Amino acid sequence: MKIIHFALAPLASLEVQKRYIINSARGEYILPHELLNKAINVLFEQRGVTFLELDMLIELKEAIRACHIPEDLSNEELILNYEPWIKVRELSRKYLMEIGFDLQAWEKSEL
């Protein structure tokens, strides 16, 4: 799996977010800010790593920059109702599709 897939697949997957953020179990959870930080690390801070600079990637980067997670939101509210988070998820999914990544197959292997 490419580094971009590793960073964006969990961010693009509502099913992963439902399982590991909303309905997480002890020892099996993901923190929302960790998903964003992983994407920031890969998309903005990696040196010498290039990605297909499609318009969708530029839009995704802007959405990630604009997505600040409010402390007073529950995980469920964040994942299901917080518009900046939903936009990042949708743009991540669209970008992965655009570069040929099969998110559904990845979800089947991860879930």
PDB file of C-alpha atoms in Angstrom:
ATOM      1  CA  MET A   1       0.000   0.000   0.000  1.00  0.00           C
ATOM      2  CA  LYS A   2       1.302   3.440  -0.899  1.00  0.00           C
ATOM      3  CA  ILE A   3       1.851   6.022   1.817  1.00  0.00           C
ATOM      4  CA  ILE A   4      -0.995   8.174   0.471  1.00  0.00           C
ATOM      5  CA  HIS A   5      -3.392   5.224   0.750  1.00  0.00           C
ATOM      6  CA  PHE A   6      -2.203   4.543   4.308  1.00  0.00           C
ATOM      7  CA  ALA A   7      -2.833   8.170   5.297  1.00  0.00           C
ATOM      8  CA  LEU A   8      -6.133   8.786   3.549  1.00  0.00           C
ATOM      9  CA  ALA A   9      -8.036   5.484   3.598  1.00  0.00           C
ATOM     10  CA  PRO A  10      -9.105   5.678   7.283  1.00  0.00           C
ATOM     11  CA  LEU A  11      -9.926   9.360   6.803  1.00  0.00           C
ATOM     12  CA  ALA A  12     -12.057   8.507   3.746  1.00  0.00           C
ATOM     13  CA  SER A  13     -13.910   5.587   5.316  1.00  0.00           C
ATOM     14  CA  LEU A  14     -17.112   6.244   7.214  1.00  0.00           C
ATOM     15  CA  GLU A  15     -17.229   2.563   8.165  1.00  0.00           C
ATOM     16  CA  VAL A  16     -13.784   2.685   9.773  1.00  0.00           C
ATOM     17  CA  GLN A  17     -14.734   5.867  11.601  1.00  0.00           C
ATOM     18  CA  LYS A  18     -17.966   4.352  12.885  1.00  0.00           C
ATOM     19  CA  ARG A  19     -16.176   1.241  14.119  1.00  0.00           C
ATOM     20  CA  TYR A  20     -12.984   2.722  15.549  1.00  0.00           C
ATOM     21  CA  ILE A  21     -14.110   6.195  16.624  1.00  0.00           C
ATOM     22  CA  ILE A  22     -17.848   6.153  17.365  1.00  0.00           C
ATOM     23  CA  ASN A  23     -18.160   2.530  18.526  1.00  0.00           C
ATOM     24  CA  SER A  24     -14.589   1.948  19.602  1.00  0.00           C
ATOM     25  CA  ALA A  25     -13.619  -0.792  21.988  1.00  0.00           C
ATOM     26  CA  ARG A  26     -10.910  -0.661  24.595  1.00  0.00           C
ATOM     27  CA  GLY A  27      -7.620  -1.107  22.802  1.00  0.00           C
ATOM     28  CA  GLU A  28      -9.258  -0.803  19.362  1.00  0.00           C
ATOM     29  CA  TYR A  29      -9.800   2.858  18.680  1.00  0.00           C
ATOM     30  CA  ILE A  30      -8.629   5.732  16.528  1.00  0.00           C
ATOM     31  CA  LEU A  31      -8.561   9.333  17.675  1.00  0.00           C
ATOM     32  CA  PRO A  32      -9.917  11.790  15.104  1.00  0.00           C
ATOM     33  CA  HIS A  33      -7.021  14.214  15.496  1.00  0.00           C
ATOM     34  CA  GLU A  34      -4.612  11.330  14.802  1.00  0.00           C
ATOM     35  CA  LEU A  35      -6.273  10.775  11.414  1.00  0.00           C
ATOM     36  CA  LEU A  36      -5.877  14.438  10.548  1.00  0.00           C
ATOM     37  CA  ASN A  37      -2.298  14.527  11.813  1.00  0.00           C
ATOM     38  CA  LYS A  38      -1.377  11.489   9.713  1.00  0.00           C
ATOM     39  CA  ALA A  39      -2.797  13.173   6.608  1.00  0.00           C
ATOM     40  CA  ILE A  40      -1.024  16.445   7.447  1.00  0.00           C
ATOM     41  CA  ASN A  41       2.251  14.606   7.946  1.00  0.00           C
ATOM     42  CA  VAL A  42       1.996  12.836   4.602  1.00  0.00           C
ATOM     43  CA  LEU A  43       0.534  15.639   2.501  1.00  0.00           C
ATOM     44  CA  PHE A  44       2.367  18.645   3.920  1.00  0.00           C
ATOM     45  CA  GLU A  45       5.500  17.531   5.737  1.00  0.00           C
ATOM     46  CA  GLN A  46       7.012  14.643   3.749  1.00  0.00           C
ATOM     47  CA  ARG A  47      10.120  15.665   1.874  1.00  0.00           C
ATOM     48  CA  GLY A  48      10.950  13.939  -1.360  1.00  0.00           C
ATOM     49  CA  VAL A  49       7.517  12.306  -1.657  1.00  0.00           C
ATOM     50  CA  THR A  50       5.313  13.509  -4.483  1.00  0.00           C
ATOM     51  CA  PHE A  51       1.691  12.835  -5.236  1.00  0.00           C
ATOM     52  CA  LEU A  52      -0.452  13.299  -8.290  1.00  0.00           C
ATOM     53  CA  GLU A  53      -1.303  16.995  -7.879  1.00  0.00           C
ATOM     54  CA  LEU A  54      -4.853  16.872  -9.146  1.00  0.00           C
ATOM     55  CA  ASP A  55      -7.367  19.623  -8.411  1.00  0.00           C
ATOM     56  CA  MET A  56      -9.007  17.215  -5.974  1.00  0.00           C
ATOM     57  CA  LEU A  57      -5.782  16.994  -3.932  1.00  0.00           C
ATOM     58  CA  ILE A  58      -5.494  20.760  -3.760  1.00  0.00           C
ATOM     59  CA  GLU A  59      -9.101  20.964  -2.559  1.00  0.00           C
ATOM     60  CA  LEU A  60      -8.469  18.193  -0.014  1.00  0.00           C
ATOM     61  CA  LYS A  61      -5.430  20.000   1.378  1.00  0.00           C
ATOM     62  CA  GLU A  62      -7.490  23.173   1.803  1.00  0.00           C
ATOM     63  CA  ALA A  63     -10.242  21.231   3.585  1.00  0.00           C
ATOM     64  CA  ILE A  64      -7.716  19.597   5.934  1.00  0.00           C
ATOM     65  CA  ARG A  65      -6.215  22.985   6.782  1.00  0.00           C
ATOM     66  CA  ALA A  66      -9.700  24.318   7.567  1.00  0.00           C
ATOM     67  CA  CYS A  67     -10.804  21.341   9.691  1.00  0.00           C
ATOM     68  CA  HIS A  68     -10.359  22.175  13.347  1.00  0.00           C
ATOM     69  CA  ILE A  69     -11.903  19.679  15.737  1.00  0.00           C
ATOM     70  CA  PRO A  70     -13.960  21.394  18.444  1.00  0.00           C
ATOM     71  CA  GLU A  71     -13.328  19.997  21.910  1.00  0.00           C
ATOM     72  CA  ASP A  72     -17.003  20.117  22.860  1.00  0.00           C
ATOM     73  CA  LEU A  73     -18.201  17.715  20.127  1.00  0.00           C
ATOM     74  CA  SER A  74     -18.774  14.058  20.819  1.00  0.00           C
ATOM     75  CA  ASN A  75     -17.135  11.633  18.435  1.00  0.00           C
ATOM     76  CA  GLU A  76     -20.524  10.770  16.979  1.00  0.00           C
ATOM     77  CA  GLU A  77     -21.365  14.433  16.336  1.00  0.00           C
ATOM     78  CA  LEU A  78     -17.964  14.987  14.776  1.00  0.00           C
ATOM     79  CA  ILE A  79     -18.126  12.009  12.423  1.00  0.00           C
ATOM     80  CA  LEU A  80     -21.780  12.254  11.421  1.00  0.00           C
ATOM     81  CA  ASN A  81     -22.631  15.964  11.619  1.00  0.00           C
ATOM     82  CA  TYR A  82     -19.566  18.237  11.615  1.00  0.00           C
ATOM     83  CA  GLU A  83     -19.399  19.692   8.108  1.00  0.00           C
ATOM     84  CA  PRO A  84     -15.632  20.328   7.933  1.00  0.00           C
ATOM     85  CA  TRP A  85     -14.961  16.693   8.940  1.00  0.00           C
ATOM     86  CA  ILE A  86     -17.507  15.365   6.458  1.00  0.00           C
ATOM     87  CA  LYS A  87     -15.926  17.477   3.704  1.00  0.00           C
ATOM     88  CA  VAL A  88     -12.465  16.067   4.481  1.00  0.00           C
ATOM     89  CA  ARG A  89     -13.865  12.522   4.450  1.00  0.00           C
ATOM     90  CA  GLU A  90     -15.640  13.014   1.131  1.00  0.00           C
ATOM     91  CA  LEU A  91     -12.690  14.708  -0.552  1.00  0.00           C
ATOM     92  CA  SER A  92     -10.339  12.000   0.732  1.00  0.00           C
ATOM     93  CA  ARG A  93     -12.645   9.364  -0.728  1.00  0.00           C
ATOM     94  CA  LYS A  94     -12.911  11.192  -4.064  1.00  0.00           C
ATOM     95  CA  TYR A  95      -9.161  11.686  -4.340  1.00  0.00           C
ATOM     96  CA  LEU A  96      -8.466   8.031  -3.580  1.00  0.00           C
ATOM     97  CA  MET A  97     -10.995   7.013  -6.235  1.00  0.00           C
ATOM     98  CA  GLU A  98      -9.413   9.413  -8.702  1.00  0.00           C
ATOM     99  CA  ILE A  99      -5.978   7.812  -8.257  1.00  0.00           C
ATOM    100  CA  GLY A 100      -7.418   4.300  -8.586  1.00  0.00           C
ATOM    101  CA  PHE A 101      -7.543   3.167  -4.948  1.00  0.00           C
ATOM    102  CA  ASP A 102     -10.358   0.709  -4.159  1.00  0.00           C
ATOM    103  CA  LEU A 103     -11.657   1.931  -0.796  1.00  0.00           C
ATOM    104  CA  GLN A 104     -14.356  -0.743  -0.581  1.00  0.00           C
ATOM    105  CA  ALA A 105     -11.826  -3.549  -1.036  1.00  0.00           C
ATOM    106  CA  TRP A 106      -9.586  -1.930   1.572  1.00  0.00           C
ATOM    107  CA  GLU A 107     -12.522  -1.673   4.010  1.00  0.00           C
ATOM    108  CA  LYS A 108     -13.319  -5.369   3.506  1.00  0.00           C
ATOM    109  CA  SER A 109      -9.750  -6.310   4.386  1.00  0.00           C
ATOM    110  CA  GLU A 110      -9.548  -3.921   7.357  1.00  0.00           C
ATOM    111  CA  LEU A 111     -12.954  -4.538   8.894  1.00  0.00           C
TER     112      LEU A 111
END
